[in-house]
Amino acid sequence: FFFLRYTKLRFIQALVVAFLGGLAYLNNKNDQEAFQDKSGLLFFVVSSLTFGNTFVQAQTLPLDIPIFTREYRNGMYGILAVMASKCIIELPYLIILTFFQWLIFWGLGGLRKTAEGFFTGYVTSIGVVFVATTMGYLIGALGGNP
């Protein structure tokens, strides 16, 4: 029950941030100032995706360490199995969440309105999310148990 509520909250938070960020860059024209605005939007998108995913993973991994340590000592599974399963389980959620975030940023931000423009930005956003998630795992593992 907690994880379902947490997932809903994380989803709503991400969509609200995307919507507010997109509204800040609504109705851009095609001049020099608009180009600078679009650069600012892309910086905001990358920052939003990076910090949102890094901090979530950095906070949740230390909570799993005591359980993992106990089960590792009992010989149930290794580190590779734990991390692979965490990544595989979160993969669909990250892809879907990133899709909706990018759809909002792209639609409201006045970015290039072509399929190529959308999917180029979407694939780039997924790459940013995967790197941020990995950094969150690293920070969480280095931080230790709270």
PDB file of C-alpha atoms in Angstrom:
ATOM      1  CA  PHE A   1       0.000   0.000   0.000  1.00  0.00           C
ATOM      2  CA  PHE A   2       2.811   2.414   0.867  1.00  0.00           C
ATOM      3  CA  PHE A   3       4.624   1.832  -2.422  1.00  0.00           C
ATOM      4  CA  LEU A   4       1.449   2.373  -4.452  1.00  0.00           C
ATOM      5  CA  ARG A   5       0.817   5.680  -2.687  1.00  0.00           C
ATOM      6  CA  TYR A   6       4.483   6.644  -3.052  1.00  0.00           C
ATOM      7  CA  THR A   7       4.395   5.842  -6.767  1.00  0.00           C
ATOM      8  CA  LYS A   8       1.272   7.950  -7.259  1.00  0.00           C
ATOM      9  CA  LEU A   9       2.841  10.862  -5.377  1.00  0.00           C
ATOM     10  CA  ARG A  10       6.038  10.636  -7.389  1.00  0.00           C
ATOM     11  CA  PHE A  11       4.058  10.507 -10.632  1.00  0.00           C
ATOM     12  CA  ILE A  12       1.903  13.492  -9.676  1.00  0.00           C
ATOM     13  CA  GLN A  13       4.928  15.477  -8.521  1.00  0.00           C
ATOM     14  CA  ALA A  14       6.763  14.835 -11.783  1.00  0.00           C
ATOM     15  CA  LEU A  15       3.752  15.839 -13.887  1.00  0.00           C
ATOM     16  CA  VAL A  16       3.142  19.024 -11.881  1.00  0.00           C
ATOM     17  CA  VAL A  17       6.796  20.057 -12.215  1.00  0.00           C
ATOM     18  CA  ALA A  18       6.667  19.341 -15.963  1.00  0.00           C
ATOM     19  CA  PHE A  19       3.426  21.283 -16.346  1.00  0.00           C
ATOM     20  CA  LEU A  20       4.699  24.316 -14.409  1.00  0.00           C
ATOM     21  CA  GLY A  21       8.007  24.240 -16.257  1.00  0.00           C
ATOM     22  CA  GLY A  22       6.208  23.996 -19.582  1.00  0.00           C
ATOM     23  CA  LEU A  23       3.915  26.882 -18.694  1.00  0.00           C
ATOM     24  CA  ALA A  24       6.927  29.076 -17.992  1.00  0.00           C
ATOM     25  CA  TYR A  25       8.008  28.640 -21.624  1.00  0.00           C
ATOM     26  CA  LEU A  26       4.565  28.740 -23.274  1.00  0.00           C
ATOM     27  CA  ASN A  27       4.073  30.433 -26.670  1.00  0.00           C
ATOM     28  CA  ASN A  28       7.680  30.955 -27.692  1.00  0.00           C
ATOM     29  CA  LYS A  29       8.367  32.590 -31.046  1.00  0.00           C
ATOM     30  CA  ASN A  30      11.234  31.881 -33.435  1.00  0.00           C
ATOM     31  CA  ASP A  31      13.750  34.633 -32.700  1.00  0.00           C
ATOM     32  CA  GLN A  32      16.980  34.964 -30.739  1.00  0.00           C
ATOM     33  CA  GLU A  33      15.234  35.452 -27.410  1.00  0.00           C
ATOM     34  CA  ALA A  34      13.045  32.395 -28.005  1.00  0.00           C
ATOM     35  CA  PHE A  35      16.151  30.360 -28.819  1.00  0.00           C
ATOM     36  CA  GLN A  36      17.630  31.333 -25.464  1.00  0.00           C
ATOM     37  CA  ASP A  37      14.328  30.480 -23.778  1.00  0.00           C
ATOM     38  CA  LYS A  38      14.347  27.042 -25.385  1.00  0.00           C
ATOM     39  CA  SER A  39      17.891  26.498 -24.151  1.00  0.00           C
ATOM     40  CA  GLY A  40      16.674  27.392 -20.675  1.00  0.00           C
ATOM     41  CA  LEU A  41      13.790  24.955 -21.039  1.00  0.00           C
ATOM     42  CA  LEU A  42      16.145  22.144 -22.020  1.00  0.00           C
ATOM     43  CA  PHE A  43      18.352  22.956 -19.016  1.00  0.00           C
ATOM     44  CA  PHE A  44      15.261  22.855 -16.783  1.00  0.00           C
ATOM     45  CA  VAL A  45      14.204  19.495 -18.275  1.00  0.00           C
ATOM     46  CA  VAL A  46      17.627  17.949 -17.690  1.00  0.00           C
ATOM     47  CA  SER A  47      17.831  19.371 -14.152  1.00  0.00           C
ATOM     48  CA  SER A  48      14.327  18.201 -13.297  1.00  0.00           C
ATOM     49  CA  LEU A  49      14.912  14.687 -14.593  1.00  0.00           C
ATOM     50  CA  THR A  50      18.341  14.444 -12.972  1.00  0.00           C
ATOM     51  CA  PHE A  51      17.564  15.691  -9.483  1.00  0.00           C
ATOM     52  CA  GLY A  52      14.190  13.988  -9.257  1.00  0.00           C
ATOM     53  CA  ASN A  53      15.570  10.542 -10.048  1.00  0.00           C
ATOM     54  CA  THR A  54      18.912  10.884  -8.267  1.00  0.00           C
ATOM     55  CA  PHE A  55      17.436  11.878  -4.928  1.00  0.00           C
ATOM     56  CA  VAL A  56      14.721   9.224  -5.014  1.00  0.00           C
ATOM     57  CA  GLN A  57      17.258   6.441  -5.514  1.00  0.00           C
ATOM     58  CA  ALA A  58      19.733   7.934  -3.064  1.00  0.00           C
ATOM     59  CA  GLN A  59      17.049   7.879  -0.361  1.00  0.00           C
ATOM     60  CA  THR A  60      15.501   4.472  -1.036  1.00  0.00           C
ATOM     61  CA  LEU A  61      18.628   2.342  -1.472  1.00  0.00           C
ATOM     62  CA  PRO A  62      19.910   2.819   2.105  1.00  0.00           C
ATOM     63  CA  LEU A  63      16.551   1.590   3.396  1.00  0.00           C
ATOM     64  CA  ASP A  64      17.065  -1.704   1.541  1.00  0.00           C
ATOM     65  CA  ILE A  65      20.621  -2.291   2.794  1.00  0.00           C
ATOM     66  CA  PRO A  66      19.723  -3.971   6.141  1.00  0.00           C
ATOM     67  CA  ILE A  67      17.375  -6.402   4.393  1.00  0.00           C
ATOM     68  CA  PHE A  68      19.890  -7.124   1.671  1.00  0.00           C
ATOM     69  CA  THR A  69      22.717  -7.605   4.187  1.00  0.00           C
ATOM     70  CA  ARG A  70      20.732 -10.128   6.211  1.00  0.00           C
ATOM     71  CA  GLU A  71      19.674 -12.092   3.144  1.00  0.00           C
ATOM     72  CA  TYR A  72      23.166 -11.929   1.623  1.00  0.00           C
ATOM     73  CA  ARG A  73      24.647 -13.411   4.824  1.00  0.00           C
ATOM     74  CA  ASN A  74      22.085 -16.205   4.639  1.00  0.00           C
ATOM     75  CA  GLY A  75      23.325 -16.989   1.117  1.00  0.00           C
ATOM     76  CA  MET A  76      20.044 -16.211  -0.614  1.00  0.00           C
ATOM     77  CA  TYR A  77      21.445 -14.069  -3.456  1.00  0.00           C
ATOM     78  CA  GLY A  78      24.270 -11.763  -4.470  1.00  0.00           C
ATOM     79  CA  ILE A  79      24.712  -8.082  -5.155  1.00  0.00           C
ATOM     80  CA  LEU A  80      24.312  -8.449  -8.916  1.00  0.00           C
ATOM     81  CA  ALA A  81      20.917 -10.124  -8.534  1.00  0.00           C
ATOM     82  CA  VAL A  82      19.653  -7.383  -6.214  1.00  0.00           C
ATOM     83  CA  MET A  83      20.763  -4.476  -8.353  1.00  0.00           C
ATOM     84  CA  ALA A  84      19.653  -6.107 -11.606  1.00  0.00           C
ATOM     85  CA  SER A  85      16.214  -6.808 -10.182  1.00  0.00           C
ATOM     86  CA  LYS A  86      15.879  -3.230  -8.843  1.00  0.00           C
ATOM     87  CA  CYS A  87      16.800  -1.823 -12.249  1.00  0.00           C
ATOM     88  CA  ILE A  88      14.492  -4.161 -14.165  1.00  0.00           C
ATOM     89  CA  ILE A  89      11.561  -3.498 -11.839  1.00  0.00           C
ATOM     90  CA  GLU A  90      11.906   0.281 -12.152  1.00  0.00           C
ATOM     91  CA  LEU A  91      12.551   0.280 -15.899  1.00  0.00           C
ATOM     92  CA  PRO A  92       8.902   0.400 -17.096  1.00  0.00           C
ATOM     93  CA  TYR A  93       7.991   3.036 -14.517  1.00  0.00           C
ATOM     94  CA  LEU A  94      10.917   5.259 -15.487  1.00  0.00           C
ATOM     95  CA  ILE A  95      10.157   4.929 -19.195  1.00  0.00           C
ATOM     96  CA  ILE A  96       6.455   5.744 -18.761  1.00  0.00           C
ATOM     97  CA  LEU A  97       7.050   8.618 -16.337  1.00  0.00           C
ATOM     98  CA  THR A  98       9.711  10.112 -18.598  1.00  0.00           C
ATOM     99  CA  PHE A  99       7.355   9.823 -21.576  1.00  0.00           C
ATOM    100  CA  PHE A 100       4.644  11.880 -19.877  1.00  0.00           C
ATOM    101  CA  GLN A 101       7.105  14.429 -18.533  1.00  0.00           C
ATOM    102  CA  TRP A 102       8.710  14.905 -21.941  1.00  0.00           C
ATOM    103  CA  LEU A 103       5.300  15.059 -23.639  1.00  0.00           C
ATOM    104  CA  ILE A 104       4.301  17.956 -21.387  1.00  0.00           C
ATOM    105  CA  PHE A 105       7.627  19.793 -21.746  1.00  0.00           C
ATOM    106  CA  TRP A 106       7.632  19.287 -25.511  1.00  0.00           C
ATOM    107  CA  GLY A 107       3.997  20.263 -25.986  1.00  0.00           C
ATOM    108  CA  LEU A 108       4.049  23.408 -23.863  1.00  0.00           C
ATOM    109  CA  GLY A 109       7.629  24.514 -24.440  1.00  0.00           C
ATOM    110  CA  GLY A 110       7.390  25.323 -28.127  1.00  0.00           C
ATOM    111  CA  LEU A 111      10.033  22.825 -29.141  1.00  0.00           C
ATOM    112  CA  ARG A 112      10.275  21.428 -32.672  1.00  0.00           C
ATOM    113  CA  LYS A 113       6.830  19.985 -33.484  1.00  0.00           C
ATOM    114  CA  THR A 114       7.915  16.939 -35.476  1.00  0.00           C
ATOM    115  CA  ALA A 115       7.986  13.257 -34.627  1.00  0.00           C
ATOM    116  CA  GLU A 116      11.767  13.310 -35.011  1.00  0.00           C
ATOM    117  CA  GLY A 117      12.051  16.225 -32.582  1.00  0.00           C
ATOM    118  CA  PHE A 118       9.809  14.511 -30.051  1.00  0.00           C
ATOM    119  CA  PHE A 119      11.542  11.135 -30.138  1.00  0.00           C
ATOM    120  CA  THR A 120      15.041  12.620 -30.171  1.00  0.00           C
ATOM    121  CA  GLY A 121      14.232  14.530 -27.004  1.00  0.00           C
ATOM    122  CA  TYR A 122      12.463  11.527 -25.477  1.00  0.00           C
ATOM    123  CA  VAL A 123      15.374   9.147 -26.047  1.00  0.00           C
ATOM    124  CA  THR A 124      17.766  11.766 -24.690  1.00  0.00           C
ATOM    125  CA  SER A 125      15.528  12.193 -21.630  1.00  0.00           C
ATOM    126  CA  ILE A 126      15.529   8.445 -21.021  1.00  0.00           C
ATOM    127  CA  GLY A 127      19.330   8.493 -21.154  1.00  0.00           C
ATOM    128  CA  VAL A 128      19.400  11.319 -18.614  1.00  0.00           C
ATOM    129  CA  VAL A 129      17.006   9.404 -16.344  1.00  0.00           C
ATOM    130  CA  PHE A 130      19.075   6.209 -16.491  1.00  0.00           C
ATOM    131  CA  VAL A 131      22.293   8.061 -15.671  1.00  0.00           C
ATOM    132  CA  ALA A 132      20.574   9.945 -12.835  1.00  0.00           C
ATOM    133  CA  THR A 133      19.149   6.710 -11.434  1.00  0.00           C
ATOM    134  CA  THR A 134      22.588   5.117 -11.519  1.00  0.00           C
ATOM    135  CA  MET A 135      24.081   8.128  -9.753  1.00  0.00           C
ATOM    136  CA  GLY A 136      21.355   7.838  -7.133  1.00  0.00           C
ATOM    137  CA  TYR A 137      22.265   4.194  -6.556  1.00  0.00           C
ATOM    138  CA  LEU A 138      25.920   5.182  -6.183  1.00  0.00           C
ATOM    139  CA  ILE A 139      25.169   7.988  -3.736  1.00  0.00           C
ATOM    140  CA  GLY A 140      22.804   5.747  -1.771  1.00  0.00           C
ATOM    141  CA  ALA A 141      25.384   2.966  -1.581  1.00  0.00           C
ATOM    142  CA  LEU A 142      28.153   5.326  -0.500  1.00  0.00           C
ATOM    143  CA  GLY A 143      25.927   7.036   2.038  1.00  0.00           C
ATOM    144  CA  GLY A 144      25.248   3.853   3.937  1.00  0.00           C
ATOM    145  CA  ASN A 145      22.410   3.008   6.254  1.00  0.00           C
ATOM    146  CA  PRO A 146      20.508   5.892   7.891  1.00  0.00           C
TER     147      PRO A 146
END
